Tab-separated table of C-alpha atoms in Angstrom:
chain	number	residue	atom	x	y	z
J	1	MET	CA	105.630	-191.925	-158.921
J	2	SER	CA	103.573	-193.518	-156.176
J	3	GLN	CA	104.608	-196.825	-154.721
J	4	PHE	CA	102.535	-199.965	-155.056
J	5	GLU	CA	102.963	-203.638	-154.309
J	6	ALA	CA	103.514	-206.433	-156.798
J	7	ILE	CA	103.034	-210.186	-156.621
J	8	ASP	CA	103.841	-212.903	-159.120
J	9	VAL	CA	101.384	-215.269	-160.780
J	10	HIS	CA	101.902	-217.912	-158.077
J	11	GLY	CA	100.997	-215.324	-155.453
J	12	LEU	CA	97.883	-214.481	-157.465
J	13	ALA	CA	96.907	-218.160	-157.689
J	14	ALA	CA	97.229	-218.513	-153.906
J	15	LEU	CA	95.279	-215.309	-153.349
J	16	LEU	CA	92.425	-216.409	-155.628
J	17	ALA	CA	92.306	-219.822	-153.932
J	18	ASP	CA	91.937	-218.120	-150.533
J	19	ASP	CA	89.557	-215.340	-151.615
J	20	PRO	CA	87.522	-215.852	-154.801
J	21	ASP	CA	86.028	-212.353	-154.391
J	22	VAL	CA	89.316	-210.593	-155.168
J	23	THR	CA	88.883	-207.683	-157.588
J	24	LEU	CA	91.203	-208.515	-160.505
J	25	ILE	CA	91.195	-206.086	-163.423
J	26	ASP	CA	92.717	-207.011	-166.786
J	27	VAL	CA	93.867	-203.799	-168.464
J	28	ARG	CA	94.615	-205.330	-171.869
J	29	ASN	CA	92.637	-204.494	-174.990
J	30	PRO	CA	89.349	-206.385	-175.472
J	31	ASP	CA	90.787	-208.585	-178.249
J	32	GLU	CA	93.683	-209.667	-176.010
J	33	TYR	CA	91.266	-210.361	-173.145
J	34	ALA	CA	89.003	-212.427	-175.429
J	35	ALA	CA	92.010	-214.493	-176.575
J	36	GLY	CA	92.547	-215.746	-173.003
J	37	HIS	CA	92.318	-214.329	-169.502
J	38	VAL	CA	92.376	-215.304	-165.836
J	39	GLY	CA	88.850	-216.473	-165.028
J	40	GLN	CA	88.147	-213.936	-162.279
J	41	ALA	CA	89.485	-210.975	-164.275
J	42	VAL	CA	87.208	-208.156	-165.391
J	43	ASN	CA	88.322	-206.272	-168.499
J	44	ILE	CA	88.785	-202.527	-168.154
J	45	PRO	CA	91.306	-201.551	-170.841
J	46	MET	CA	94.161	-199.255	-169.816
J	47	SER	CA	92.951	-196.560	-172.214
J	48	VAL	CA	89.607	-196.204	-170.420
J	49	ILE	CA	90.723	-196.551	-166.789
J	50	PRO	CA	90.542	-192.762	-166.221
J	51	VAL	CA	86.933	-192.549	-167.433
J	52	ARG	CA	85.828	-195.762	-165.688
J	53	VAL	CA	87.729	-195.168	-162.440
J	54	SER	CA	84.425	-194.833	-160.562
J	55	GLU	CA	83.872	-198.569	-161.187
J	56	ILE	CA	86.998	-199.438	-159.208
J	57	PRO	CA	86.433	-199.956	-155.468
J	58	LYS	CA	88.457	-197.592	-153.332
J	59	ASP	CA	87.634	-199.296	-150.020
J	60	ARG	CA	89.774	-202.401	-150.653
J	61	THR	CA	92.901	-203.489	-152.484
J	62	THR	CA	92.453	-204.187	-156.184
J	63	TYR	CA	94.743	-206.250	-158.420
J	64	TYR	CA	95.856	-205.499	-161.989
J	65	ILE	CA	97.071	-207.742	-164.779
J	66	CYS	CA	98.042	-207.309	-168.424
J	67	ALA	CA	100.184	-209.457	-170.730
J	68	VAL	CA	103.452	-209.325	-168.757
J	69	GLY	CA	103.105	-206.552	-166.163
J	70	GLY	CA	104.097	-203.314	-167.891
J	71	ARG	CA	100.721	-201.783	-168.683
J	72	SER	CA	99.195	-202.935	-165.412
J	73	GLY	CA	102.177	-201.398	-163.629
J	74	GLN	CA	101.461	-198.049	-165.293
J	75	VAL	CA	97.805	-198.303	-164.266
J	76	CYS	CA	98.835	-199.171	-160.701
J	77	ALA	CA	101.145	-196.147	-160.549
J	78	TRP	CA	98.360	-193.824	-161.705
J	79	LEU	CA	95.734	-195.323	-159.390
J	80	ALA	CA	98.129	-195.219	-156.416
J	81	GLU	CA	98.528	-191.487	-157.064
J	82	GLN	CA	94.732	-191.210	-156.897
J	83	GLY	CA	94.720	-192.859	-153.468
J	84	TYR	CA	93.847	-196.424	-154.441
J	85	SER	CA	95.408	-199.495	-152.811
J	86	VAL	CA	96.676	-201.492	-155.782
J	87	VAL	CA	98.816	-204.549	-156.539
J	88	ASN	CA	100.435	-205.329	-159.889
J	89	ILE	CA	100.717	-208.912	-161.139
J	90	ASP	CA	104.303	-209.450	-162.321
J	91	GLY	CA	104.446	-211.856	-165.250
J	92	GLY	CA	100.901	-211.055	-166.308
J	93	THR	CA	98.551	-213.305	-168.191
J	94	ASN	CA	101.408	-214.715	-170.263
J	95	GLY	CA	103.210	-215.838	-167.105
J	96	TRP	CA	99.937	-217.164	-165.694
J	97	ALA	CA	99.345	-219.368	-168.751
J	98	GLN	CA	103.011	-220.421	-169.030
J	99	SER	CA	102.874	-221.566	-165.394
J	100	GLY	CA	100.006	-223.902	-166.250
J	101	TYR	CA	97.183	-221.956	-164.636
J	102	PRO	CA	93.870	-222.022	-166.514
J	103	VAL	CA	92.777	-219.264	-168.863
J	104	VAL	CA	89.265	-218.575	-170.059
J	105	ILE	CA	88.679	-217.992	-173.755
């Protein structure tokens, strides 16, 4: 398994405050995404990452989030093996919302 970095939701909040152009990909299913997501997140469900991988920039670090960090961690492991620079968000969208950060519905 390839190695990748991870940050928590507070690290993500600081990152987004410093750089609003961060590529944040929410790998949850569309219904989960619609129920509430981090505003900057783009939804590419885990199940379609392999067929939509060409949409993911390879020239910069990209960030991945799911509900708590498990699915996004699996995606990060796979993408790291493909040569992508990736960071997993520990705590996920649930941790983001529980920490009081805004979600978009």
